[in-house]
PDB file of C-alpha atoms in Angstrom:
ATOM      1  CA  UNK A   1       0.000   0.000   0.000  1.00  0.00           C
ATOM      2  CA  UNK A   2       1.264   3.468  -0.948  1.00  0.00           C
ATOM      3  CA  UNK A   3      -0.457   5.979   1.297  1.00  0.00           C
ATOM      4  CA  UNK A   4      -0.395   9.775   1.319  1.00  0.00           C
ATOM      5  CA  UNK A   5      -1.265  11.335   4.683  1.00  0.00           C
ATOM      6  CA  UNK A   6      -2.059  15.057   4.829  1.00  0.00           C
ATOM      7  CA  UNK A   7      -2.271  16.576   8.320  1.00  0.00           C
ATOM      8  CA  UNK A   8      -1.474  19.911   9.971  1.00  0.00           C
ATOM      9  CA  UNK A   9      -1.030  18.311  13.414  1.00  0.00           C
ATOM     10  CA  UNK A  10       0.871  15.150  14.355  1.00  0.00           C
ATOM     11  CA  UNK A  11      -1.164  11.969  13.793  1.00  0.00           C
ATOM     12  CA  UNK A  12      -0.726   8.747  15.747  1.00  0.00           C
ATOM     13  CA  UNK A  13      -0.154   5.482  13.904  1.00  0.00           C
ATOM     14  CA  UNK A  14      -3.326   4.023  15.454  1.00  0.00           C
ATOM     15  CA  UNK A  15      -5.375   6.835  13.892  1.00  0.00           C
ATOM     16  CA  UNK A  16      -3.934   6.059  10.464  1.00  0.00           C
ATOM     17  CA  UNK A  17      -4.402   2.315  10.986  1.00  0.00           C
ATOM     18  CA  UNK A  18      -8.055   2.865  11.943  1.00  0.00           C
ATOM     19  CA  UNK A  19      -8.671   5.074   8.928  1.00  0.00           C
ATOM     20  CA  UNK A  20      -7.248   2.571   6.436  1.00  0.00           C
ATOM     21  CA  UNK A  21      -8.607  -0.436   8.326  1.00  0.00           C
ATOM     22  CA  UNK A  22      -5.361  -2.259   7.631  1.00  0.00           C
ATOM     23  CA  UNK A  23      -1.982  -3.030   9.150  1.00  0.00           C
ATOM     24  CA  UNK A  24       0.765  -0.492   8.428  1.00  0.00           C
ATOM     25  CA  UNK A  25       3.558  -3.057   8.423  1.00  0.00           C
ATOM     26  CA  UNK A  26       5.386  -2.671   5.117  1.00  0.00           C
ATOM     27  CA  UNK A  27       3.226   0.237   3.916  1.00  0.00           C
ATOM     28  CA  UNK A  28       4.928   3.103   2.081  1.00  0.00           C
ATOM     29  CA  UNK A  29       3.730   6.438   3.438  1.00  0.00           C
ATOM     30  CA  UNK A  30       4.389  10.039   2.503  1.00  0.00           C
ATOM     31  CA  UNK A  31       3.305  12.486   5.206  1.00  0.00           C
ATOM     32  CA  UNK A  32       2.614  16.021   4.025  1.00  0.00           C
ATOM     33  CA  UNK A  33       1.885  18.767   6.508  1.00  0.00           C
ATOM     34  CA  UNK A  34       0.520  21.976   4.974  1.00  0.00           C
ATOM     35  CA  UNK A  35       2.219  25.168   6.167  1.00  0.00           C
ATOM     36  CA  UNK A  36      -0.922  26.804   7.513  1.00  0.00           C
ATOM     37  CA  UNK A  37      -0.698  30.355   8.852  1.00  0.00           C
ATOM     38  CA  UNK A  38      -2.007  31.067  12.366  1.00  0.00           C
ATOM     39  CA  UNK A  39      -4.097  33.969  11.077  1.00  0.00           C
ATOM     40  CA  UNK A  40      -4.968  35.996   8.018  1.00  0.00           C
ATOM     41  CA  UNK A  41      -2.684  38.768   9.311  1.00  0.00           C
ATOM     42  CA  UNK A  42       0.290  36.388   9.386  1.00  0.00           C
ATOM     43  CA  UNK A  43      -0.561  35.337   5.832  1.00  0.00           C
ATOM     44  CA  UNK A  44      -0.749  38.906   4.563  1.00  0.00           C
ATOM     45  CA  UNK A  45       2.419  39.897   6.396  1.00  0.00           C
ATOM     46  CA  UNK A  46       4.151  36.936   4.716  1.00  0.00           C
ATOM     47  CA  UNK A  47       5.329  35.626   8.083  1.00  0.00           C
ATOM     48  CA  UNK A  48       5.571  32.034   6.941  1.00  0.00           C
ATOM     49  CA  UNK A  49       8.583  30.929   9.007  1.00  0.00           C
ATOM     50  CA  UNK A  50       6.497  29.773  11.975  1.00  0.00           C
ATOM     51  CA  UNK A  51       3.965  28.030   9.722  1.00  0.00           C
ATOM     52  CA  UNK A  52       6.738  26.138   7.941  1.00  0.00           C
ATOM     53  CA  UNK A  53       8.437  25.173  11.217  1.00  0.00           C
ATOM     54  CA  UNK A  54       5.134  23.900  12.677  1.00  0.00           C
ATOM     55  CA  UNK A  55       4.436  21.924   9.495  1.00  0.00           C
ATOM     56  CA  UNK A  56       7.899  20.341   9.509  1.00  0.00           C
ATOM     57  CA  UNK A  57       7.479  19.233  13.129  1.00  0.00           C
ATOM     58  CA  UNK A  58       4.002  17.800  12.561  1.00  0.00           C
ATOM     59  CA  UNK A  59       5.094  15.886   9.461  1.00  0.00           C
ATOM     60  CA  UNK A  60       8.244  14.570  11.144  1.00  0.00           C
ATOM     61  CA  UNK A  61       6.391  13.376  14.281  1.00  0.00           C
ATOM     62  CA  UNK A  62       3.738  11.634  12.196  1.00  0.00           C
ATOM     63  CA  UNK A  63       6.332   9.910  10.017  1.00  0.00           C
ATOM     64  CA  UNK A  64       8.246   8.755  13.112  1.00  0.00           C
ATOM     65  CA  UNK A  65       5.073   7.277  14.624  1.00  0.00           C
ATOM     66  CA  UNK A  66       4.338   5.454  11.370  1.00  0.00           C
ATOM     67  CA  UNK A  67       7.887   4.079  11.151  1.00  0.00           C
ATOM     68  CA  UNK A  68       7.552   2.817  14.718  1.00  0.00           C
ATOM     69  CA  UNK A  69       4.397   0.982  13.550  1.00  0.00           C
ATOM     70  CA  UNK A  70       6.297  -0.769  10.744  1.00  0.00           C
ATOM     71  CA  UNK A  71       5.664   1.562   7.820  1.00  0.00           C
ATOM     72  CA  UNK A  72       8.289   3.050   5.573  1.00  0.00           C
ATOM     73  CA  UNK A  73       7.484   6.741   6.022  1.00  0.00           C
ATOM     74  CA  UNK A  74       8.979  10.048   5.023  1.00  0.00           C
ATOM     75  CA  UNK A  75       7.790  13.598   5.575  1.00  0.00           C
ATOM     76  CA  UNK A  76       7.621  16.965   3.862  1.00  0.00           C
ATOM     77  CA  UNK A  77       5.830  20.281   4.128  1.00  0.00           C
ATOM     78  CA  UNK A  78       3.198  21.396   1.667  1.00  0.00           C
ATOM     79  CA  UNK A  79       1.078  24.302   0.526  1.00  0.00           C
ATOM     80  CA  UNK A  80      -1.601  25.584   2.919  1.00  0.00           C
ATOM     81  CA  UNK A  81      -4.350  24.822   0.397  1.00  0.00           C
ATOM     82  CA  UNK A  82      -5.185  21.101   0.645  1.00  0.00           C
ATOM     83  CA  UNK A  83      -5.731  20.629  -3.103  1.00  0.00           C
ATOM     84  CA  UNK A  84      -2.386  22.259  -3.901  1.00  0.00           C
ATOM     85  CA  UNK A  85      -0.666  20.143  -1.252  1.00  0.00           C
ATOM     86  CA  UNK A  86      -2.242  17.009  -2.774  1.00  0.00           C
ATOM     87  CA  UNK A  87      -1.359  18.049  -6.305  1.00  0.00           C
ATOM     88  CA  UNK A  88       2.273  18.737  -5.419  1.00  0.00           C
ATOM     89  CA  UNK A  89       2.672  15.475  -3.487  1.00  0.00           C
ATOM     90  CA  UNK A  90       0.941  13.307  -6.075  1.00  0.00           C
ATOM     91  CA  UNK A  91       3.117  14.756  -8.848  1.00  0.00           C
ATOM     92  CA  UNK A  92       6.035  12.739  -7.478  1.00  0.00           C
ATOM     93  CA  UNK A  93       4.405  10.151  -5.227  1.00  0.00           C
ATOM     94  CA  UNK A  94       1.901   7.763  -6.864  1.00  0.00           C
ATOM     95  CA  UNK A  95      -0.298   7.004  -3.840  1.00  0.00           C
ATOM     96  CA  UNK A  96      -2.966   4.286  -3.809  1.00  0.00           C
ATOM     97  CA  UNK A  97      -4.956   6.165  -1.168  1.00  0.00           C
ATOM     98  CA  UNK A  98      -5.036   9.597   0.422  1.00  0.00           C
ATOM     99  CA  UNK A  99      -6.030  10.417   3.996  1.00  0.00           C
ATOM    100  CA  UNK A 100      -6.595  14.039   4.972  1.00  0.00           C
ATOM    101  CA  UNK A 101      -6.693  14.497   8.763  1.00  0.00           C
ATOM    102  CA  UNK A 102      -8.519  17.642   9.870  1.00  0.00           C
ATOM    103  CA  UNK A 103      -8.989  19.231  13.261  1.00  0.00           C
ATOM    104  CA  UNK A 104     -12.543  19.739  14.494  1.00  0.00           C
ATOM    105  CA  UNK A 105     -12.498  23.504  13.973  1.00  0.00           C
ATOM    106  CA  UNK A 106     -12.567  25.774  10.933  1.00  0.00           C
ATOM    107  CA  UNK A 107      -9.824  23.664   9.355  1.00  0.00           C
ATOM    108  CA  UNK A 108     -12.107  20.656   9.459  1.00  0.00           C
ATOM    109  CA  UNK A 109     -14.800  22.686   7.758  1.00  0.00           C
ATOM    110  CA  UNK A 110     -12.395  23.651   4.996  1.00  0.00           C
ATOM    111  CA  UNK A 111     -10.893  20.163   4.588  1.00  0.00           C
ATOM    112  CA  UNK A 112     -13.858  17.903   5.147  1.00  0.00           C
ATOM    113  CA  UNK A 113     -16.118  19.406   2.555  1.00  0.00           C
ATOM    114  CA  UNK A 114     -17.402  16.711   0.253  1.00  0.00           C
ATOM    115  CA  UNK A 115     -16.158  18.854  -2.616  1.00  0.00           C
ATOM    116  CA  UNK A 116     -12.554  18.374  -1.468  1.00  0.00           C
ATOM    117  CA  UNK A 117     -12.688  14.595  -1.665  1.00  0.00           C
ATOM    118  CA  UNK A 118     -14.722  14.630  -4.874  1.00  0.00           C
ATOM    119  CA  UNK A 119     -12.475  17.190  -6.570  1.00  0.00           C
ATOM    120  CA  UNK A 120      -9.309  15.389  -5.483  1.00  0.00           C
ATOM    121  CA  UNK A 121     -10.623  12.053  -6.730  1.00  0.00           C
ATOM    122  CA  UNK A 122     -11.670  13.632 -10.037  1.00  0.00           C
ATOM    123  CA  UNK A 123      -8.365  15.439 -10.529  1.00  0.00           C
ATOM    124  CA  UNK A 124      -5.984  12.768  -9.304  1.00  0.00           C
ATOM    125  CA  UNK A 125      -7.913   9.499  -9.776  1.00  0.00           C
ATOM    126  CA  UNK A 126      -7.051   8.286  -6.285  1.00  0.00           C
ATOM    127  CA  UNK A 127      -9.431   7.562  -3.377  1.00  0.00           C
ATOM    128  CA  UNK A 128      -9.422  10.401  -0.839  1.00  0.00           C
ATOM    129  CA  UNK A 129     -10.881  10.203   2.658  1.00  0.00           C
ATOM    130  CA  UNK A 130     -11.168  13.134   5.058  1.00  0.00           C
ATOM    131  CA  UNK A 131     -10.836  12.097   8.710  1.00  0.00           C
ATOM    132  CA  UNK A 132     -12.041  14.599  11.311  1.00  0.00           C
ATOM    133  CA  UNK A 133     -10.260  14.465  14.665  1.00  0.00           C
TER     134      UNK A 133
END
């Protein structure tokens, strides 16, 4: 299984395992954490350093948890827009499945929209599931 995990916060291996309903042993996983700005002001002031640092940490922690669970995982940061992050990742990583983990706040609203999964599946021809945490 080649899995793409998109998450702005660290995700535990058990959460990924539950979402795919499968063992992670031997799975290949790319973890992408979008560099999301704390606020619109930070975005407009182009203060992206903190967003990038937070994304790097979240992706790294998730990949480490997945490696501890037996997966072959690597991490990278991505665009704040989930479709752009998916597009960039899928350009070089041919995933069989995509999991987008979203927090239960405004991010979840933005990420969990049915349109996101439908548009991603239409554009990239890969199953996409949005998991709200």
